[in-house]
mmCIF file of C-alpha atoms in Angstrom:
data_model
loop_
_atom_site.group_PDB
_atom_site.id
_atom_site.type_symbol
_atom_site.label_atom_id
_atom_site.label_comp_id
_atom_site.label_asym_id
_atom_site.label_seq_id
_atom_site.Cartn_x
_atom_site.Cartn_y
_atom_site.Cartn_z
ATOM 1 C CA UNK A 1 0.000 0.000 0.000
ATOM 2 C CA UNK A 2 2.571 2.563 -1.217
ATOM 3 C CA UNK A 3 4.144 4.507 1.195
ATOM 4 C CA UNK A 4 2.261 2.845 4.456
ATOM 5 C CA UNK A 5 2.673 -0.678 4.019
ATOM 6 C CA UNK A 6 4.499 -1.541 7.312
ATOM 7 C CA UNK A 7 1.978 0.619 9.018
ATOM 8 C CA UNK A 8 -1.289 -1.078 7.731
ATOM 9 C CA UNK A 9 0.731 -4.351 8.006
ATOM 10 C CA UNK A 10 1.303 -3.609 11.766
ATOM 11 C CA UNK A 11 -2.474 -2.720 12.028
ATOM 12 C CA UNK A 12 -4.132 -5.714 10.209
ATOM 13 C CA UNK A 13 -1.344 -8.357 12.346
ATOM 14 C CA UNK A 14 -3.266 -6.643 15.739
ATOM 15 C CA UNK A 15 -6.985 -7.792 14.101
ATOM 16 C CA UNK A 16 -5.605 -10.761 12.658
ATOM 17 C CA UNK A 17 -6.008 -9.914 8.980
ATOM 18 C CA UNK A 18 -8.972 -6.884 9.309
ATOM 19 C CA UNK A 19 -8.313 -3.344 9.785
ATOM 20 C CA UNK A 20 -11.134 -0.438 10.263
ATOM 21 C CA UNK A 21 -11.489 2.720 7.644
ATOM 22 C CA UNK A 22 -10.875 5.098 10.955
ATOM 23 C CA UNK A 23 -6.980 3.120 11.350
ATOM 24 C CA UNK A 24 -6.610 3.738 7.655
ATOM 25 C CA UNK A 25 -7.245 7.609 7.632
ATOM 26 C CA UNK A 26 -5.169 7.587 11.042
ATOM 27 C CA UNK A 27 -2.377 5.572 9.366
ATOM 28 C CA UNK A 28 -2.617 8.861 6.928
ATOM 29 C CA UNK A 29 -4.334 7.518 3.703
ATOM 30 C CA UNK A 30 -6.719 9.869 2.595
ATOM 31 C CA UNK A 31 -10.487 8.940 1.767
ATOM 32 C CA UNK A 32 -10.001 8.860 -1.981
ATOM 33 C CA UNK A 33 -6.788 6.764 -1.484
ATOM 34 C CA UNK A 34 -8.912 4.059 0.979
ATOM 35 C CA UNK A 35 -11.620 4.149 -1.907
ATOM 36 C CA UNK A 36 -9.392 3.167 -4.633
ATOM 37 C CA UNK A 37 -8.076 0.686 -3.077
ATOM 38 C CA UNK A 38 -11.640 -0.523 -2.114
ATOM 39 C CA UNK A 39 -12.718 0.042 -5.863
ATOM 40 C CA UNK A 40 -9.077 -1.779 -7.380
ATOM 41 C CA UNK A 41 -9.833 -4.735 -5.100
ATOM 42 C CA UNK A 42 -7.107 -4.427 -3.300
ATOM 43 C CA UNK A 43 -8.790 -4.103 -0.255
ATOM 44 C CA UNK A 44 -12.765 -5.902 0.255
ATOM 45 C CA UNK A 45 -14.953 -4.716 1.979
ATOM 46 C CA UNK A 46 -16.012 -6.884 5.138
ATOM 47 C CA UNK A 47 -18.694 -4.950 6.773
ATOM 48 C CA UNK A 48 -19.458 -1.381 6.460
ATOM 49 C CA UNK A 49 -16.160 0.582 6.915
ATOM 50 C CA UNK A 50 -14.192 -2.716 7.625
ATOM 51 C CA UNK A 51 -11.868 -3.922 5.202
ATOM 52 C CA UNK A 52 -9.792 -7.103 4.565
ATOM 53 C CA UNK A 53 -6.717 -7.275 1.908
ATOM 54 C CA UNK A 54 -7.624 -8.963 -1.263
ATOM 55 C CA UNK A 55 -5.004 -11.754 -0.076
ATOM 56 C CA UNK A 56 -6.652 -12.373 3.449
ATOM 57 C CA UNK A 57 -9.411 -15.191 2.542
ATOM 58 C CA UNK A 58 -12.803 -14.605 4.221
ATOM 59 C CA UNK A 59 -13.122 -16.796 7.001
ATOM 60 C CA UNK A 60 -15.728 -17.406 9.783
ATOM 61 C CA UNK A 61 -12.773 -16.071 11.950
ATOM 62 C CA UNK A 62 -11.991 -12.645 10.065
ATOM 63 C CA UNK A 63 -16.319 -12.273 10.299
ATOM 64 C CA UNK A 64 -15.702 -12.676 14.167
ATOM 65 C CA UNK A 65 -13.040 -9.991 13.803
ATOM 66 C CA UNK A 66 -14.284 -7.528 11.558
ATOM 67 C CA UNK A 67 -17.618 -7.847 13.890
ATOM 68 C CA UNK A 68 -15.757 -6.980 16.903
ATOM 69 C CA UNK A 69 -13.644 -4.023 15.676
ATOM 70 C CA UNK A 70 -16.757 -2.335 14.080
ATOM 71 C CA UNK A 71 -18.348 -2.296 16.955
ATOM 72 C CA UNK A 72 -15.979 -1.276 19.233
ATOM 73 C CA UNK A 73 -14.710 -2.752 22.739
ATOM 74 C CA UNK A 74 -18.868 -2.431 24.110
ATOM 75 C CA UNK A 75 -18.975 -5.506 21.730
ATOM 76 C CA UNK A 76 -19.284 -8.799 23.281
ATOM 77 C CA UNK A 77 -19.475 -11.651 20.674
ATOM 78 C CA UNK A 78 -22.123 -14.412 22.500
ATOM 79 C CA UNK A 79 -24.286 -16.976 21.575
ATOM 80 C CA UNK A 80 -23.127 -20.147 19.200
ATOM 81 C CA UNK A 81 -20.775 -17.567 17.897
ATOM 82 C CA UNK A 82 -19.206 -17.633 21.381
ATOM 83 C CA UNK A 83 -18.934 -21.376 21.856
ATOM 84 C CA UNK A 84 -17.574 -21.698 18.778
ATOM 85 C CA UNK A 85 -15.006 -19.569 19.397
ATOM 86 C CA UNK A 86 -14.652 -21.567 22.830
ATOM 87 C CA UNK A 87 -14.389 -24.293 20.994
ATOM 88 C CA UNK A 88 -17.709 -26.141 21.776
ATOM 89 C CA UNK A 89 -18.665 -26.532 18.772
ATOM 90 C CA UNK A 90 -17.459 -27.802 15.400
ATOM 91 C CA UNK A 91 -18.774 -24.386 13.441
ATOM 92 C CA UNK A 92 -21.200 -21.132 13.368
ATOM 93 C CA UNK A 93 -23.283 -20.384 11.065
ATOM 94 C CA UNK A 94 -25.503 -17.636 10.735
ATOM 95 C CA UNK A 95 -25.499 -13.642 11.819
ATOM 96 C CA UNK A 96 -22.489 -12.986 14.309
ATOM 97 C CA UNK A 97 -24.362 -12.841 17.741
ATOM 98 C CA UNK A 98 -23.218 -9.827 20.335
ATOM 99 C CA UNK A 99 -24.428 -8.276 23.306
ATOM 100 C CA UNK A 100 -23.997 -4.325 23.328
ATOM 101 C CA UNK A 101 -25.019 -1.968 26.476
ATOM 102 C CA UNK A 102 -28.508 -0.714 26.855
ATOM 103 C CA UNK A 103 -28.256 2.918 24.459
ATOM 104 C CA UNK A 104 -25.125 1.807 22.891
ATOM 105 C CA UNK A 105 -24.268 2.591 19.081
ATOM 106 C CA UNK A 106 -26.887 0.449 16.997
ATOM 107 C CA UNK A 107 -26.060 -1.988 14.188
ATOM 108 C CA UNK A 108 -28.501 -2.607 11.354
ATOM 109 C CA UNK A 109 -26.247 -4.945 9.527
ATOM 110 C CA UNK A 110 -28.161 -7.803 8.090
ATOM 111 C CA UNK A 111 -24.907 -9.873 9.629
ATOM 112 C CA UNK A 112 -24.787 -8.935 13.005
ATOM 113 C CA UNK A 113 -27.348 -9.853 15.477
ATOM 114 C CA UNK A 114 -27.996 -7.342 18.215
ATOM 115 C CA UNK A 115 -28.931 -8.221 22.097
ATOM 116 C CA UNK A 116 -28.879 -5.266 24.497
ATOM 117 C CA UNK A 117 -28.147 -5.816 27.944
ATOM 118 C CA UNK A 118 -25.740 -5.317 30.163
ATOM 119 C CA UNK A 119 -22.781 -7.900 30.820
ATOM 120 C CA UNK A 120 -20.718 -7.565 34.190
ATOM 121 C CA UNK A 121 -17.152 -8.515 34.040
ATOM 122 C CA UNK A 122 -17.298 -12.088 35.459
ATOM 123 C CA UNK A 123 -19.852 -12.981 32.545
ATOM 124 C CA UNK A 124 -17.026 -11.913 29.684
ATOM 125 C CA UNK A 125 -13.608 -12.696 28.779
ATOM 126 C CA UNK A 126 -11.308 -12.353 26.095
ATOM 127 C CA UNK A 127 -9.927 -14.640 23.891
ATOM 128 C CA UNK A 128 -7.615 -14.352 21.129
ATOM 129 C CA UNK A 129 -8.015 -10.785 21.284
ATOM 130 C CA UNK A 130 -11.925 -10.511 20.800
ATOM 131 C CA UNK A 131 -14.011 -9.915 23.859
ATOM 132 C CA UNK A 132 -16.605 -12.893 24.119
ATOM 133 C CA UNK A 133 -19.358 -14.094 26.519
ATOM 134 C CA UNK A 134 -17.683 -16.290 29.438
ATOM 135 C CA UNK A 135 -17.648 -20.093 29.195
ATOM 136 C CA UNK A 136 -20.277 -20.755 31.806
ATOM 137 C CA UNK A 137 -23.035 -17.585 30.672
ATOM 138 C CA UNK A 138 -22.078 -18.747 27.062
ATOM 139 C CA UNK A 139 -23.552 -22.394 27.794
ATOM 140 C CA UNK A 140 -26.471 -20.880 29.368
ATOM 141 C CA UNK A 141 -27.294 -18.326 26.511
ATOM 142 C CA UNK A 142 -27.239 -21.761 24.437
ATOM 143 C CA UNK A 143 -29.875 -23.375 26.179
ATOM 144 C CA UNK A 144 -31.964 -23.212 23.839
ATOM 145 C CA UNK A 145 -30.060 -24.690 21.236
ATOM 146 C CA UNK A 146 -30.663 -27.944 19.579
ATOM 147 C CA UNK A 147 -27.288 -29.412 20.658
ATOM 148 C CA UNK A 148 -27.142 -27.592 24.094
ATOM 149 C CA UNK A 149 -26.366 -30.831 26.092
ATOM 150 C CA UNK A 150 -23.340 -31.286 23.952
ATOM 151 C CA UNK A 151 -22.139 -27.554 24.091
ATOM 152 C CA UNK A 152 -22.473 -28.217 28.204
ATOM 153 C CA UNK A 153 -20.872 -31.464 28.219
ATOM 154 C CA UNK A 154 -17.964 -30.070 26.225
ATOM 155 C CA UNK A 155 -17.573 -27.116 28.868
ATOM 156 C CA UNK A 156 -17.377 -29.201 31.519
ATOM 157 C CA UNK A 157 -14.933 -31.628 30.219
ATOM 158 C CA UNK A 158 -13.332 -28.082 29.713
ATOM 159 C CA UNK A 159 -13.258 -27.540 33.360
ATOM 160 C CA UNK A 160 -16.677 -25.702 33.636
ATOM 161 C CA UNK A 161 -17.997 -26.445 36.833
ATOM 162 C CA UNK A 162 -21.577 -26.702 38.095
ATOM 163 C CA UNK A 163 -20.539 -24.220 40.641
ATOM 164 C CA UNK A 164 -19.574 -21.585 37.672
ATOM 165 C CA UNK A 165 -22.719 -22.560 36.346
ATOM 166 C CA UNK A 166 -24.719 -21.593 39.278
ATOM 167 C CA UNK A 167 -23.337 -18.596 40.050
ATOM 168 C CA UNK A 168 -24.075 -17.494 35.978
ATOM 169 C CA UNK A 169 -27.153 -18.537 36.884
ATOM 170 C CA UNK A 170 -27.604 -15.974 39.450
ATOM 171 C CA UNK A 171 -26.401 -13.233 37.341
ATOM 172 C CA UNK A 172 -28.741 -14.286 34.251
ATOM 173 C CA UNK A 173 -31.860 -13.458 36.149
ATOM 174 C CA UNK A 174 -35.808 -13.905 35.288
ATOM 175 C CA UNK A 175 -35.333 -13.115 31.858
ATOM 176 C CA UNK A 176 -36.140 -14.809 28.601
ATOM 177 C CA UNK A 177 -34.375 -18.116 28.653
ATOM 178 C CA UNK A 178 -33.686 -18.459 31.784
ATOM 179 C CA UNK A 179 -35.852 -21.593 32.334
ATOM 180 C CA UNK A 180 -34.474 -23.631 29.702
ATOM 181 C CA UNK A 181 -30.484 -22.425 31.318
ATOM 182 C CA UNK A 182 -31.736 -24.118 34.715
ATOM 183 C CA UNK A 183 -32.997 -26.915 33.505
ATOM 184 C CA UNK A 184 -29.688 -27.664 31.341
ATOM 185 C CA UNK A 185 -27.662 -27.266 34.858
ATOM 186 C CA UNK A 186 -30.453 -29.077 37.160
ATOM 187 C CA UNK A 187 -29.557 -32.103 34.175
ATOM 188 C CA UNK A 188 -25.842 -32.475 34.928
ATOM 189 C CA UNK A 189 -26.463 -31.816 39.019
ATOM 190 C CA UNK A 190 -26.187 -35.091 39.378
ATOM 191 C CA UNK A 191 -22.698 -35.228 38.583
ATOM 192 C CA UNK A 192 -20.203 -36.533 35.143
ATOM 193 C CA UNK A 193 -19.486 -34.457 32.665
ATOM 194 C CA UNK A 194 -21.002 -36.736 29.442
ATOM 195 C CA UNK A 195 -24.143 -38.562 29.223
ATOM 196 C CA UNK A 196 -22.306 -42.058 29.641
ATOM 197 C CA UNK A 197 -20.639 -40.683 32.399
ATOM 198 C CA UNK A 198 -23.846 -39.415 34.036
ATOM 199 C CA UNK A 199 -25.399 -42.883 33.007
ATOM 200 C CA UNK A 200 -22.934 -44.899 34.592
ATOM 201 C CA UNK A 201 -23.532 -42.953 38.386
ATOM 202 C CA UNK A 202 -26.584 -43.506 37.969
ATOM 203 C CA UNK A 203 -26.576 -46.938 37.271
ATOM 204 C CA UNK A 204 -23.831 -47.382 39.831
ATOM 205 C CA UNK A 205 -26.022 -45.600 42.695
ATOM 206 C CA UNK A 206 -29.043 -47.808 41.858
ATOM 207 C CA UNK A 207 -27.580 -50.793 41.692
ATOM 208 C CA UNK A 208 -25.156 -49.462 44.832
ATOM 209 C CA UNK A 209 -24.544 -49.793 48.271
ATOM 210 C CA UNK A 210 -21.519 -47.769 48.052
ATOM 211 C CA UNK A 211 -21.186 -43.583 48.190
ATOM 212 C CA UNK A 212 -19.864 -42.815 44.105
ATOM 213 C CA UNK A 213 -18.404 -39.234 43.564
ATOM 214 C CA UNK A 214 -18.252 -37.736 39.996
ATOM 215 C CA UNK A 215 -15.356 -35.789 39.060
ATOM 216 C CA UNK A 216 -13.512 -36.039 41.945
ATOM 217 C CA UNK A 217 -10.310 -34.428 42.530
ATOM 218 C CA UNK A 218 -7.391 -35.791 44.041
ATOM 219 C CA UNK A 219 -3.621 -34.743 44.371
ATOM 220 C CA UNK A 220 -0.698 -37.392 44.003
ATOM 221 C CA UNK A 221 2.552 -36.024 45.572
ATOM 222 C CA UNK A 222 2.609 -32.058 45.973
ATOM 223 C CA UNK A 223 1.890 -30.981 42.182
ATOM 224 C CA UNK A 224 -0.228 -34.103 40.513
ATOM 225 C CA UNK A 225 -3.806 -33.052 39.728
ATOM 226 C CA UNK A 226 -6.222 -35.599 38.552
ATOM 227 C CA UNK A 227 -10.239 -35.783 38.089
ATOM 228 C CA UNK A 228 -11.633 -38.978 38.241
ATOM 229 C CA UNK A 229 -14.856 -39.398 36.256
ATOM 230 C CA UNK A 230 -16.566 -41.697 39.222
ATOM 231 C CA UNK A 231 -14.828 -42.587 42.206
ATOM 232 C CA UNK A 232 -15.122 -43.908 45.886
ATOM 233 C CA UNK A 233 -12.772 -42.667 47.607
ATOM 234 C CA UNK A 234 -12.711 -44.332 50.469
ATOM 235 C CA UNK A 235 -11.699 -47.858 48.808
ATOM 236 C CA UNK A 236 -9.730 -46.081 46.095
ATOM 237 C CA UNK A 237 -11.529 -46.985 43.326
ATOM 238 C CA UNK A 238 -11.709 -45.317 39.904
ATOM 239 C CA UNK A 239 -14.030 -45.882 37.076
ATOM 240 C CA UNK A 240 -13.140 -44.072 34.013
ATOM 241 C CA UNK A 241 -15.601 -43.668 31.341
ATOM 242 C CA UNK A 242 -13.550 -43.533 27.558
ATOM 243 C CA UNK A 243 -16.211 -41.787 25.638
ATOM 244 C CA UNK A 244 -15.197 -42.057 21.515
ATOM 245 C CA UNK A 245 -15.085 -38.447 21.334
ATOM 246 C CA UNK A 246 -12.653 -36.960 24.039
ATOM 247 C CA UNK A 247 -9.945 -40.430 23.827
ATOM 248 C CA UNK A 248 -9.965 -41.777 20.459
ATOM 249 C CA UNK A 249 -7.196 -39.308 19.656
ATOM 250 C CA UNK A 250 -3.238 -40.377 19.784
ATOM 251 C CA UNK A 251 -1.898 -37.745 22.419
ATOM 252 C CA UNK A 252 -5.300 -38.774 24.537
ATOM 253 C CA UNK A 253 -4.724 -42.637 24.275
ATOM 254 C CA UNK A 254 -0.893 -42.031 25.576
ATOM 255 C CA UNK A 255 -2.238 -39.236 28.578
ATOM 256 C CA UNK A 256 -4.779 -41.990 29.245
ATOM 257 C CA UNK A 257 -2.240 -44.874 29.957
ATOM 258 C CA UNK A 258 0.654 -42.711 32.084
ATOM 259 C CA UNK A 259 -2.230 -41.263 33.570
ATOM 260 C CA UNK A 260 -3.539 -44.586 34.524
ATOM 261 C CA UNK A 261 -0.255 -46.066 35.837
ATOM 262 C CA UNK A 262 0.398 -43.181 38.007
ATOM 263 C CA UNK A 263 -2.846 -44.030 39.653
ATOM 264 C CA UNK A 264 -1.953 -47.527 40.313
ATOM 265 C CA UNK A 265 1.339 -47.156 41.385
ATOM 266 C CA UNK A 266 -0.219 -44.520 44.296
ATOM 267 C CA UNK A 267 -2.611 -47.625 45.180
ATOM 268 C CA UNK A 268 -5.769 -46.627 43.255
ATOM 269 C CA UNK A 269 -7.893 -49.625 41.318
ATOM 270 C CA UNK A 270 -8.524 -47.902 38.069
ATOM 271 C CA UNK A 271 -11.511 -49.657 35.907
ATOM 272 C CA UNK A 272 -12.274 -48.280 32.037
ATOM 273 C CA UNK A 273 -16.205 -48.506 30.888
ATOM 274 C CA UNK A 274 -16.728 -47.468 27.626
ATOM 275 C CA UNK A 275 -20.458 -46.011 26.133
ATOM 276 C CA UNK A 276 -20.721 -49.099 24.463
ATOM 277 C CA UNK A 277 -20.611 -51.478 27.221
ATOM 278 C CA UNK A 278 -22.635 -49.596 29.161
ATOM 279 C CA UNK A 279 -25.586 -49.371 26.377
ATOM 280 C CA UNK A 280 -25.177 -53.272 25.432
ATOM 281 C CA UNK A 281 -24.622 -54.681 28.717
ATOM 282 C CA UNK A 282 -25.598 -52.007 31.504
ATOM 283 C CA UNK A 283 -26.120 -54.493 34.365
ATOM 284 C CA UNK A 284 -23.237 -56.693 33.730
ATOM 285 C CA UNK A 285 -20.850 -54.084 33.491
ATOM 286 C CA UNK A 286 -22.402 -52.609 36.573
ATOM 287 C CA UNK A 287 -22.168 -55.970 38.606
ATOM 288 C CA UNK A 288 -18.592 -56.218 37.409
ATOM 289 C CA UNK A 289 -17.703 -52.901 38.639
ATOM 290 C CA UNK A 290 -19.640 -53.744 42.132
ATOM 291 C CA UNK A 291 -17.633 -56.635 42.697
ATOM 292 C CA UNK A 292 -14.171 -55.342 42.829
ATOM 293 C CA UNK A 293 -15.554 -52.604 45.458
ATOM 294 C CA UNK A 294 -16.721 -55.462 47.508
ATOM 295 C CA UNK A 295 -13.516 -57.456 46.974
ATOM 296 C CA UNK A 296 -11.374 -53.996 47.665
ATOM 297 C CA UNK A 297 -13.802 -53.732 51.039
ATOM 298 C CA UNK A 298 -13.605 -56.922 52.178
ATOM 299 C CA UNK A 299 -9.681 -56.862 51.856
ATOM 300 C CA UNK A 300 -9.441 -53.959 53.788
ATOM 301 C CA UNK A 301 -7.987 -51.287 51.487
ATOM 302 C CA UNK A 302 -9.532 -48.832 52.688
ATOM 303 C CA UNK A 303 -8.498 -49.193 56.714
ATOM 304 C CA UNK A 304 -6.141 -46.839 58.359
ATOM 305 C CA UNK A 305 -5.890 -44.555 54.781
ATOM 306 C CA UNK A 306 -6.246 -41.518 55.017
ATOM 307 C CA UNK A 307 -8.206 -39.710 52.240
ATOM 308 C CA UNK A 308 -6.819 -38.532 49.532
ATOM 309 C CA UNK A 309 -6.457 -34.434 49.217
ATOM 310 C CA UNK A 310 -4.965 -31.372 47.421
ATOM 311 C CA UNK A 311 -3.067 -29.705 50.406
#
């Protein structure tokens, strides 16, 4: 771009391939120079006085971006636009949703989709640059979704809790939606963070008479975190449940195994249930499962230890 190149190079690397008309004329182009580049082609036009370099490809990404910097930092990008740029979903489709203050600049851009209300800092973040709807108000304002189970699911293997949850809950209010956001956190109460994980408690409690904890967290030494998907504690005994989706990949099947042997070799009994063992055989795999706890309780594992604990 003539004379400026570093400069607009320095300004699209900060928006990751998008700069605004207002850092152009800053930059010192002059409107007729930043309209003949728009009508050369050398820049495209994104959204209304947001521009993209004819090189740049136009990705769901550079939408996110060129969203955000037209509206300014009172932008908050939420919705399934949000979880997808959590990664909680696979893709987005759609107008960009965001979430402006009450009496805030409008947008009537057939691309953006407008919700006013007012966010307070513990409901947003920022991620790669762009300021988006927190992880836990971001599963809620998916509630209604048709795959809002999975976006939760996938935020809580994240590390979402159901106490984050809760206390986005709080903050969400009466308002529209709100129903449907309780009962997607009253679902996973119960504990697990996947549908065969919550379906093997439950099972496991039925069929019981043992105390089962889901996600429980335990320290090995005085820096080893783990969470076990369903544990008792007591007889330190670990079931974990190897859903297709979160350990069929390589660097997962090798964190599964050292994981595993670290376990055993600090005196845990580590079992492995998979979703399809629990769907074609539910009460045999249960029964299994129910008789190495008796075997562990009847051998006395569990006397004289003391619980395990992050101190």
């Amino acid at each position: 771009m003539a004379r400026f190149d570093h400069s607009v190079q320095q300004a699209l690397a900060r928006h990751s391939g998008v700069i605004s008309r207002a850092e152009l004329l800053a930059i010192g182009l002059s409107p007729s120079a930043v309209n003949r580049r728009v009508r050369s082609g050398e820049l495209r036009v994104v959204l209304p006085g947001v521009y993209r370099p004819a090189v740049v490809p136009a990705t769901p990404e550079l939408r996110v971006r060129a969203v955000a910097l037209r509206l300014g930092p009172a932008c908050v990008i939420a919705g399934r636009w949000a979880a997808w740029w959590h990664g909680l979903i696979q893709a987005a489709a759609g107008p960009v949703s965001v979430v402006m203050p009450p009496g805030s600049w409008p947008s009537t851009h057939p691309t953006i989709a407008v919700a006013r209300r007012t966010l307070v800092p513990a409901d947003r973040t920022t991620i790669r640059g762009v300021p988006v709807t927190g992880r836990a108000r971001t599963v809620l304002d998916c509630a209604g979704e048709f795959d809002a189970e999975s976006i939760r699911d996938t935020a809580l293997q994240r590390g979402t809790t159901i106490w984050s949850l809760d206390r986005a809950l709080e903050r969400y209010g009466p308002g529209r939606g709100a129903v449907a956001a309780r009962r997607l956190v009253d679902q996973a109460r119960p504990g697990g963070v996947s549908p065969p994980e919550r379906d093997a408690l439950h099972a496991l409690l039925r069929a019981g008479p043992h105390s089962w904890t889901a996600g429980l967290r335990i320290c090995i030494g005085p820096a080893e975190q783990y969470v076990l998907d369903l544990a008792i504690e007591g007889l330190r005994l670990a079931v974990e449940v190897d859903g297709w989706r979160v350990h069929s990949t390589a660097e997962a099947y090798h964190r599964d195994r050292a994981r595993q042997n670290r376990l055993v070799e600090a005196g845990w009994t580590v079992l492995r249930l998979t979703p399809r063992q629990l769907r074609d055989d539910p009460d045999g795999e249960v029964a299994a499962i129910l008789r190495v706890a008796a075997k562990l309780a009847a051998d006395g594992v569990a006397a004289g230890r003391v619980k395990d604990g992050c101190r």
